[in-house]
Coordinates of C-alpha atoms in Angstrom, one line a residue:
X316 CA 0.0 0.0 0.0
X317 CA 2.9 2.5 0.7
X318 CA 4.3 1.6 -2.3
X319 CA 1.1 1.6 -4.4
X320 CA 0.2 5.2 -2.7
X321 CA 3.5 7.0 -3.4
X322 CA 3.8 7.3 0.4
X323 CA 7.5 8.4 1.0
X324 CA 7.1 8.9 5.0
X325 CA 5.8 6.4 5.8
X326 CA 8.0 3.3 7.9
X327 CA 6.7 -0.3 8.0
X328 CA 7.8 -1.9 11.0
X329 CA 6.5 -5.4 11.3
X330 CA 6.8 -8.1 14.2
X331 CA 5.4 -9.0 17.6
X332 CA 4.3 -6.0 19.8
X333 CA 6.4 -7.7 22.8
X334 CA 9.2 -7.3 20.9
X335 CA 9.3 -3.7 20.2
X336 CA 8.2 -2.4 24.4
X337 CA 10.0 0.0 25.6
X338 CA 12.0 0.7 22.0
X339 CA 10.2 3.1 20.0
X340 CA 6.4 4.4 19.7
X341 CA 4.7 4.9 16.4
X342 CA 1.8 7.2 15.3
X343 CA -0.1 4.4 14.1
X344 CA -0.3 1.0 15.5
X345 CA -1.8 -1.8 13.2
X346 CA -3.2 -5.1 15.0
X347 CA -4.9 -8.0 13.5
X348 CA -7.2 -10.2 15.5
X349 CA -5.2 -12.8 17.7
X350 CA -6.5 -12.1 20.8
X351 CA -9.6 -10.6 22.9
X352 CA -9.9 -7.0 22.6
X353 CA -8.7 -6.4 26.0
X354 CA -5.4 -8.2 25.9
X355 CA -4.4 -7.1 22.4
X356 CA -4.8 -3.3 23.5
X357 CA -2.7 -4.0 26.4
X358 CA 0.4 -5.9 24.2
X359 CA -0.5 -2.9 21.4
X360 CA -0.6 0.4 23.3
X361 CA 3.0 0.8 24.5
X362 CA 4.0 1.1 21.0
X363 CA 1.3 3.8 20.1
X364 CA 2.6 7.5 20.6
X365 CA 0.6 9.9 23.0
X366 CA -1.4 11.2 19.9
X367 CA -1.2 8.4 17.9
X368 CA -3.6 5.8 17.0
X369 CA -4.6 2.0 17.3
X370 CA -6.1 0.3 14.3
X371 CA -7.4 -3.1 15.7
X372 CA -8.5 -5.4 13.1
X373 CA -11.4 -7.9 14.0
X374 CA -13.7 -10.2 13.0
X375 CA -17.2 -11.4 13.5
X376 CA -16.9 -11.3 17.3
X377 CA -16.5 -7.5 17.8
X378 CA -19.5 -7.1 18.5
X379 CA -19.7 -9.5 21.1
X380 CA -16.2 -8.1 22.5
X381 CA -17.3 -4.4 22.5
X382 CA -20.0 -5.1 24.7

């Protein structure tokens, strides 16, 4: 997608959110659904900046998580 969109500032950084605590924070965070809700945001929002973002991909259970 960065590559498609011409996006010249932008930094992939791929790999386990464990991995990257306490090493950098990013503007936008990117998580795909392997875990409740609750637990992902905890591994996830270390990395996310003070006004950055979480992007948590789910499936058919958000709703069921959300509530």
């Amino acid at each position: 997608v960065v590559e498609t969109l011409g996006l010249d500032r932008v930094e992939v950084v791929r790999g386990r959110a464990d991995a990257l605590h306490g090493t950098r924070r990013f503007d936008v965070v990117t998580s795909r659904a392997v875990a409740p809700h609750g637990r992902r945001r905890e591994w996830s929002m270390p990395l996310v900046d003070a006004r950055g973002a979480l992007v948590a991909m789910k499936g058919a259970t958000v709703h069921e998580e959300i509530v």
